[in-house]
């Protein structure tokens, strides 16, 4: 059976910051120690709540069930040692400051007590001054420990917030880096497109002869793409296209490549491109046959590029390239063809305008020779 007796002593006015009495647990403490501690004043003027038990088992039970600021325990107990109780107290979430009651402890005993967690040693028959000094030292250490615990707690919260901020910033940096990579890639594509456009624009600059325009365009395409079959188809009527110029420099294409360029492609692909505004890139035989509306693919084993050359929302020509699939067109060739298409469309529109103007001039010059215009 556990016997408890508690004494509460109020020393001086209670401070506004003191929320509860200072709790002491005395384990088999001599009456002199109990009286000296009960009569000792606290530095903060706080009340003392003193609880007494007799054995180590009772001390452990009380420590587990209650919350104590100071543990005062005799070195030798009937069912154990005071250091054993101190060690148990050291495992608690809120560890109390421990005082060991021992008369003339040896250096070895003092060292063992310090290693276990004892804050101070009190003789078995202390006077009030000795007890008050011991209590002051213990309370100073308790206050320092509580302050350190609060500081550690605040630091942990701060570290948690900092870690969350670090993760958020890291994610933002990852997004920013991804955006920068995407922007760089887009800028590189735009710069490459600009370079391709500038090179081709320089080749056909001020060219107003249709034959020369087509020849220079095909030469530029072959220069950028390497050996390939290529043709430019021009509209011959509302629904028909004919070959305006072609080149067959693919050594693996054989003699049938020219026939394909001149006849079969001319009958199918340009008309199919009438409603298309972007580059068509086909690498599969079935896809080529389906797209051309043919029962079988006469470009078997080839890769095909077709792009409409438009100006003022009209298709003025169609540029077609094909070659053996073992020599695929890389991204640079695709960029070159895409860059050429709008420039070729504008150049053809310019040639058409100049041609129409010359026809009109010739017409009006004929009227000046004697004909009269009627309105």
Short mmCIF file of C-alpha atoms in Angstrom, two decimals:
data_model
loop_
_atom_site.label_atom_id
_atom_site.label_comp_id
_atom_site.label_asym_id
_atom_site.label_seq_id
_atom_site.Cartn_x
_atom_site.Cartn_y
_atom_site.Cartn_z
CA UNK A 1 0.00 0.00 0.00
CA UNK A 2 1.36 3.38 -0.95
CA UNK A 3 1.18 6.06 1.69
CA UNK A 4 1.39 9.70 0.71
CA UNK A 5 1.44 12.85 2.69
CA UNK A 6 1.68 16.25 1.06
CA UNK A 7 2.48 19.61 2.52
CA UNK A 8 1.89 22.87 0.71
CA UNK A 9 3.76 25.88 1.97
CA UNK A 10 3.28 29.36 0.56
CA UNK A 11 6.35 31.55 0.70
CA UNK A 12 5.73 35.20 -0.07
CA UNK A 13 3.39 36.62 -2.74
CA UNK A 14 2.75 34.40 -5.71
CA UNK A 15 4.17 35.77 -8.95
CA UNK A 16 1.88 36.44 -11.86
CA UNK A 17 3.87 34.02 -14.04
CA UNK A 18 3.62 31.12 -11.55
CA UNK A 19 0.83 28.89 -12.78
CA UNK A 20 1.14 26.00 -10.32
CA UNK A 21 3.07 25.10 -7.16
CA UNK A 22 6.54 23.66 -7.41
CA UNK A 23 6.09 19.87 -7.06
CA UNK A 24 8.62 17.92 -4.98
CA UNK A 25 8.70 14.15 -4.57
CA UNK A 26 10.58 12.93 -1.50
CA UNK A 27 11.58 9.26 -1.47
CA UNK A 28 12.42 7.89 2.02
CA UNK A 29 13.74 11.30 2.98
CA UNK A 30 14.66 11.89 6.66
CA UNK A 31 12.38 14.20 8.57
CA UNK A 32 15.16 16.80 8.81
CA UNK A 33 15.32 16.98 5.01
CA UNK A 34 11.53 17.21 4.68
CA UNK A 35 11.30 19.98 7.27
CA UNK A 36 14.24 21.90 5.82
CA UNK A 37 12.85 21.77 2.27
CA UNK A 38 9.31 22.59 3.42
CA UNK A 39 10.53 25.68 5.25
CA UNK A 40 12.95 26.78 2.53
CA UNK A 41 11.90 29.73 0.39
CA UNK A 42 11.91 29.50 -3.42
CA UNK A 43 13.63 32.11 -5.61
CA UNK A 44 10.39 32.89 -7.44
CA UNK A 45 8.20 32.95 -4.33
CA UNK A 46 6.33 29.93 -5.63
CA UNK A 47 4.38 27.53 -3.48
CA UNK A 48 5.85 24.13 -2.69
CA UNK A 49 3.78 20.96 -3.06
CA UNK A 50 5.64 18.19 -1.29
CA UNK A 51 4.73 14.50 -1.65
CA UNK A 52 6.40 11.66 0.24
CA UNK A 53 6.82 7.96 -0.53
CA UNK A 54 8.94 5.30 1.13
CA UNK A 55 10.11 2.78 -1.46
CA UNK A 56 11.59 2.71 -4.97
CA UNK A 57 8.48 0.98 -6.34
CA UNK A 58 6.23 3.68 -4.91
CA UNK A 59 8.54 6.35 -6.34
CA UNK A 60 8.35 4.86 -9.84
CA UNK A 61 4.58 4.61 -9.57
CA UNK A 62 4.30 8.24 -8.53
CA UNK A 63 6.69 9.43 -11.23
CA UNK A 64 4.69 7.62 -13.90
CA UNK A 65 1.39 8.98 -12.67
CA UNK A 66 2.31 12.56 -11.76
CA UNK A 67 4.38 15.51 -12.86
CA UNK A 68 7.20 16.60 -10.57
CA UNK A 69 9.74 19.36 -10.76
CA UNK A 70 12.20 18.01 -8.17
CA UNK A 71 12.92 14.46 -7.03
CA UNK A 72 14.71 14.05 -3.69
CA UNK A 73 15.71 10.44 -3.02
CA UNK A 74 17.82 8.64 -0.43
CA UNK A 75 20.86 6.82 -1.85
CA UNK A 76 19.93 3.51 -0.29
CA UNK A 77 16.33 2.26 -0.27
CA UNK A 78 14.76 -0.87 1.12
CA UNK A 79 13.87 -2.22 -2.36
CA UNK A 80 16.56 -0.66 -4.48
CA UNK A 81 18.86 2.29 -4.86
CA UNK A 82 18.25 5.97 -5.24
CA UNK A 83 20.24 6.01 -8.49
CA UNK A 84 17.84 3.43 -9.90
CA UNK A 85 14.94 5.78 -9.22
CA UNK A 86 16.91 8.67 -10.75
CA UNK A 87 17.57 6.57 -13.86
CA UNK A 88 13.84 5.83 -14.14
CA UNK A 89 13.04 9.55 -13.82
CA UNK A 90 15.52 10.30 -16.58
CA UNK A 91 13.40 8.29 -19.03
CA UNK A 92 10.31 10.46 -18.53
CA UNK A 93 9.17 13.00 -21.11
CA UNK A 94 9.44 15.79 -18.55
CA UNK A 95 12.36 14.81 -16.38
CA UNK A 96 12.53 16.30 -12.87
CA UNK A 97 15.70 17.65 -11.31
CA UNK A 98 17.11 14.99 -9.01
CA UNK A 99 18.72 15.46 -5.61
CA UNK A 100 20.47 12.53 -3.87
CA UNK A 101 20.48 12.33 -0.07
CA UNK A 102 23.85 10.96 1.03
CA UNK A 103 26.21 11.68 3.95
CA UNK A 104 29.84 12.10 2.94
CA UNK A 105 29.60 10.47 -0.54
CA UNK A 106 32.85 9.26 -2.06
CA UNK A 107 34.22 10.67 -5.29
CA UNK A 108 33.21 7.46 -7.08
CA UNK A 109 29.66 7.71 -5.74
CA UNK A 110 29.45 11.39 -6.74
CA UNK A 111 30.69 10.61 -10.26
CA UNK A 112 28.19 7.77 -10.63
CA UNK A 113 25.41 10.07 -9.43
CA UNK A 114 26.35 12.77 -11.95
CA UNK A 115 26.42 10.23 -14.78
CA UNK A 116 22.97 8.99 -13.78
CA UNK A 117 21.54 12.52 -13.83
CA UNK A 118 21.72 13.78 -10.27
CA UNK A 119 21.77 17.58 -10.11
CA UNK A 120 22.87 18.00 -6.48
CA UNK A 121 23.70 16.06 -3.31
CA UNK A 122 22.10 16.91 0.03
CA UNK A 123 23.29 15.64 3.43
CA UNK A 124 20.95 13.65 5.61
CA UNK A 125 20.62 16.40 8.25
CA UNK A 126 20.72 19.73 6.39
CA UNK A 127 19.93 23.09 7.95
CA UNK A 128 17.54 25.54 6.35
CA UNK A 129 20.31 27.53 4.65
CA UNK A 130 21.79 24.38 3.12
CA UNK A 131 18.38 23.16 1.93
CA UNK A 132 17.50 26.59 0.52
CA UNK A 133 20.82 26.81 -1.34
CA UNK A 134 20.34 23.30 -2.75
CA UNK A 135 16.79 24.14 -3.79
CA UNK A 136 17.97 27.36 -5.46
CA UNK A 137 20.63 25.52 -7.45
CA UNK A 138 18.17 22.85 -8.51
CA UNK A 139 15.53 25.37 -9.51
CA UNK A 140 18.06 27.41 -11.49
CA UNK A 141 19.03 24.29 -13.36
CA UNK A 142 15.34 23.38 -13.83
CA UNK A 143 14.62 26.82 -15.26
CA UNK A 144 17.63 26.55 -17.59
CA UNK A 145 16.57 23.09 -18.76
CA UNK A 146 12.99 24.26 -19.38
CA UNK A 147 14.29 27.26 -21.31
CA UNK A 148 16.52 25.00 -23.40
CA UNK A 149 13.60 22.64 -24.02
CA UNK A 150 11.43 25.54 -25.14
CA UNK A 151 14.23 26.80 -27.36
CA UNK A 152 14.69 23.35 -28.90
CA UNK A 153 10.95 23.12 -29.46
CA UNK A 154 10.91 26.51 -31.18
CA UNK A 155 13.93 25.56 -33.26
CA UNK A 156 12.27 22.32 -34.36
CA UNK A 157 9.16 24.22 -35.44
CA UNK A 158 11.33 26.72 -37.26
CA UNK A 159 13.32 23.93 -38.91
CA UNK A 160 10.07 22.28 -39.99
CA UNK A 161 8.86 25.53 -41.54
CA UNK A 162 12.24 26.08 -43.17
CA UNK A 163 12.21 22.56 -44.57
CA UNK A 164 8.70 23.09 -45.96
CA UNK A 165 9.88 26.38 -47.49
CA UNK A 166 12.95 24.64 -48.90
CA UNK A 167 10.79 21.97 -50.52
CA UNK A 168 8.47 24.63 -51.94
CA UNK A 169 11.37 26.68 -53.27
CA UNK A 170 12.97 23.53 -54.68
CA UNK A 171 9.74 22.70 -56.49
CA UNK A 172 9.51 26.26 -57.78
CA UNK A 173 13.12 26.06 -58.95
CA UNK A 174 12.36 22.78 -60.72
CA UNK A 175 9.37 24.38 -62.45
CA UNK A 176 11.44 27.43 -63.32
CA UNK A 177 14.24 25.29 -64.71
CA UNK A 178 11.72 23.28 -66.72
CA UNK A 179 10.20 26.51 -68.05
CA UNK A 180 13.65 27.83 -68.91
CA UNK A 181 14.53 24.63 -70.75
CA UNK A 182 11.25 24.77 -72.65
CA UNK A 183 11.77 28.45 -73.46
CA UNK A 184 15.33 27.75 -74.58
CA UNK A 185 14.16 24.92 -76.81
CA UNK A 186 11.44 27.08 -78.31
CA UNK A 187 13.92 29.91 -78.80
CA UNK A 188 16.39 27.51 -80.42
CA UNK A 189 13.68 26.31 -82.81
CA UNK A 190 12.75 29.89 -83.62
CA UNK A 191 16.38 30.85 -84.17
CA UNK A 192 16.92 27.81 -86.38
CA UNK A 193 13.77 28.66 -88.32
CA UNK A 194 15.01 32.23 -88.70
CA UNK A 195 18.41 31.04 -89.92
CA UNK A 196 16.79 28.69 -92.44
CA UNK A 197 14.43 31.43 -93.61
CA UNK A 198 17.28 33.92 -93.93
CA UNK A 199 19.42 31.52 -95.93
CA UNK A 200 16.62 30.63 -98.33
CA UNK A 201 15.48 34.26 -98.56
CA UNK A 202 18.99 35.24 -99.61
CA UNK A 203 18.98 32.55 -102.32
CA UNK A 204 15.73 33.69 -103.96
CA UNK A 205 16.02 37.40 -103.26
CA UNK A 206 14.58 39.56 -106.05
CA UNK A 207 14.06 36.46 -108.19
CA UNK A 208 11.11 37.09 -110.54
CA UNK A 209 11.73 34.37 -113.11
CA UNK A 210 9.58 31.33 -112.31
CA UNK A 211 11.99 28.78 -113.74
CA UNK A 212 14.97 30.23 -111.85
CA UNK A 213 12.92 30.44 -108.67
CA UNK A 214 12.02 26.74 -108.81
CA UNK A 215 15.54 25.71 -109.75
CA UNK A 216 17.16 27.64 -106.89
CA UNK A 217 14.58 26.28 -104.45
CA UNK A 218 15.26 22.66 -105.44
CA UNK A 219 19.02 23.22 -105.29
CA UNK A 220 18.65 24.68 -101.79
CA UNK A 221 16.51 21.72 -100.68
CA UNK A 222 19.02 19.17 -101.97
CA UNK A 223 21.87 21.10 -100.35
CA UNK A 224 20.17 21.00 -96.94
CA UNK A 225 18.64 17.53 -97.06
CA UNK A 226 21.26 15.57 -99.00
CA UNK A 227 20.47 13.04 -101.72
CA UNK A 228 16.70 12.96 -102.19
CA UNK A 229 13.93 13.01 -104.74
CA UNK A 230 12.11 16.33 -104.74
CA UNK A 231 9.51 18.11 -106.85
CA UNK A 232 7.53 21.32 -106.82
CA UNK A 233 3.97 21.06 -108.12
CA UNK A 234 2.14 24.09 -109.48
CA UNK A 235 -1.62 24.42 -110.00
CA UNK A 236 -2.58 23.95 -113.64
CA UNK A 237 -6.31 24.32 -113.02
CA UNK A 238 -8.73 24.57 -110.15
CA UNK A 239 -8.32 20.90 -109.12
CA UNK A 240 -5.17 19.76 -110.88
CA UNK A 241 -1.43 20.21 -110.35
CA UNK A 242 1.48 19.60 -112.66
CA UNK A 243 5.21 19.33 -112.10
CA UNK A 244 6.90 22.71 -112.18
CA UNK A 245 10.36 21.33 -111.45
CA UNK A 246 11.90 18.21 -110.00
CA UNK A 247 15.20 16.63 -109.09
CA UNK A 248 16.11 12.95 -108.83
CA UNK A 249 19.49 12.58 -107.19
CA UNK A 250 18.82 9.56 -104.95
CA UNK A 251 21.13 6.82 -106.24
CA UNK A 252 18.96 4.12 -104.66
CA UNK A 253 15.71 5.27 -106.25
CA UNK A 254 16.30 3.76 -109.70
CA UNK A 255 14.78 4.84 -112.99
CA UNK A 256 11.21 4.62 -111.66
CA UNK A 257 11.70 7.60 -109.34
CA UNK A 258 11.20 10.12 -112.16
CA UNK A 259 7.99 8.40 -113.27
CA UNK A 260 6.70 8.49 -109.72
CA UNK A 261 7.51 12.20 -109.43
CA UNK A 262 6.03 13.10 -112.81
CA UNK A 263 2.93 10.95 -112.95
CA UNK A 264 1.70 9.13 -109.86
CA UNK A 265 2.49 11.75 -107.23
CA UNK A 266 1.27 14.54 -109.51
CA UNK A 267 -2.09 12.81 -109.79
CA UNK A 268 -2.60 12.29 -106.05
CA UNK A 269 -0.56 14.27 -103.57
CA UNK A 270 -0.99 17.92 -104.66
CA UNK A 271 -4.76 17.68 -104.79
CA UNK A 272 -4.71 16.01 -101.36
CA UNK A 273 -2.68 18.95 -100.02
CA UNK A 274 -5.30 21.52 -101.00
CA UNK A 275 -6.92 21.51 -97.56
CA UNK A 276 -3.67 21.10 -95.61
CA UNK A 277 -1.71 24.01 -94.14
CA UNK A 278 1.10 22.18 -92.30
CA UNK A 279 3.93 19.81 -93.09
CA UNK A 280 2.95 16.17 -93.70
CA UNK A 281 5.59 13.64 -92.64
CA UNK A 282 4.84 9.96 -93.35
CA UNK A 283 7.18 7.05 -92.58
CA UNK A 284 4.85 4.04 -92.91
CA UNK A 285 3.76 2.37 -96.18
CA UNK A 286 0.15 1.92 -95.05
CA UNK A 287 -0.05 5.51 -93.84
CA UNK A 288 1.27 6.79 -97.18
CA UNK A 289 -1.20 4.64 -99.14
CA UNK A 290 -4.16 5.66 -96.97
CA UNK A 291 -3.25 9.33 -97.12
CA UNK A 292 -2.87 9.27 -100.92
CA UNK A 293 -6.05 7.26 -101.45
CA UNK A 294 -4.21 4.48 -103.28
CA UNK A 295 -4.93 0.76 -103.07
CA UNK A 296 -1.26 0.02 -102.65
CA UNK A 297 1.76 2.11 -101.78
CA UNK A 298 3.93 2.84 -104.81
CA UNK A 299 6.41 4.49 -102.44
CA UNK A 300 7.07 1.27 -100.57
CA UNK A 301 10.08 1.49 -98.28
CA UNK A 302 10.28 5.30 -98.59
CA UNK A 303 9.78 8.23 -96.28
CA UNK A 304 7.74 11.15 -97.56
CA UNK A 305 7.55 14.88 -96.83
CA UNK A 306 4.91 17.14 -98.36
CA UNK A 307 4.24 20.77 -97.51
CA UNK A 308 1.89 23.34 -99.09
CA UNK A 309 3.42 26.67 -100.08
CA UNK A 310 0.69 29.19 -99.38
CA UNK A 311 0.17 32.92 -99.77
CA UNK A 312 -2.96 34.94 -99.10
CA UNK A 313 -4.75 31.75 -97.91
CA UNK A 314 -4.19 29.97 -101.22
CA UNK A 315 -1.98 27.00 -102.06
CA UNK A 316 0.30 28.23 -104.86
CA UNK A 317 2.54 25.14 -104.93
CA UNK A 318 3.30 21.88 -103.14
CA UNK A 319 6.85 20.78 -102.27
CA UNK A 320 7.30 17.00 -102.08
CA UNK A 321 10.37 15.01 -100.99
CA UNK A 322 10.84 11.27 -100.65
CA UNK A 323 13.72 8.83 -100.32
CA UNK A 324 14.57 5.42 -98.96
CA UNK A 325 13.58 4.93 -95.33
CA UNK A 326 17.10 3.78 -94.47
CA UNK A 327 18.12 7.45 -94.84
CA UNK A 328 15.43 9.18 -92.73
CA UNK A 329 14.93 12.92 -92.73
CA UNK A 330 16.20 14.45 -89.51
CA UNK A 331 14.76 17.41 -87.63
CA UNK A 332 17.00 19.87 -89.46
CA UNK A 333 15.51 18.81 -92.83
CA UNK A 334 11.98 19.17 -91.44
CA UNK A 335 12.82 22.66 -90.15
CA UNK A 336 14.30 23.59 -93.54
CA UNK A 337 11.19 22.46 -95.44
CA UNK A 338 8.88 24.24 -93.01
CA UNK A 339 10.93 27.44 -93.31
CA UNK A 340 10.98 27.30 -97.13
CA UNK A 341 7.23 26.75 -97.63
CA UNK A 342 5.87 30.22 -96.67
CA UNK A 343 8.75 32.03 -98.39
CA UNK A 344 8.23 30.09 -101.59
CA UNK A 345 4.50 30.85 -101.45
CA UNK A 346 5.21 34.58 -101.07
CA UNK A 347 7.78 34.47 -103.87
CA UNK A 348 5.30 32.77 -106.23
CA UNK A 349 2.64 35.33 -105.30
CA UNK A 350 5.11 38.10 -106.15
CA UNK A 351 5.92 36.48 -109.52
CA UNK A 352 2.19 36.22 -110.27
CA UNK A 353 1.60 39.89 -109.41
CA UNK A 354 4.48 41.05 -111.57
CA UNK A 355 3.33 38.84 -114.44
CA UNK A 356 -0.22 40.18 -114.23
CA UNK A 357 1.05 43.74 -114.15
CA UNK A 358 3.10 43.19 -117.29
CA UNK A 359 0.10 41.66 -119.05
CA UNK A 360 -2.00 44.66 -118.09
CA UNK A 361 0.68 47.08 -119.31
CA UNK A 362 0.85 45.30 -122.67
CA UNK A 363 -2.95 45.45 -122.90
CA UNK A 364 -3.09 49.20 -122.26
CA UNK A 365 -0.24 49.86 -124.69
CA UNK A 366 -2.31 48.06 -127.39
CA UNK A 367 -5.29 50.30 -126.66
CA UNK A 368 -3.11 53.39 -127.20
CA UNK A 369 -2.34 52.19 -130.73
CA UNK A 370 -5.85 53.03 -131.94
CA UNK A 371 -8.40 51.05 -129.94
CA UNK A 372 -10.92 52.89 -127.81
CA UNK A 373 -12.00 51.74 -124.38
CA UNK A 374 -15.73 51.71 -123.74
CA UNK A 375 -17.14 52.17 -120.27
#
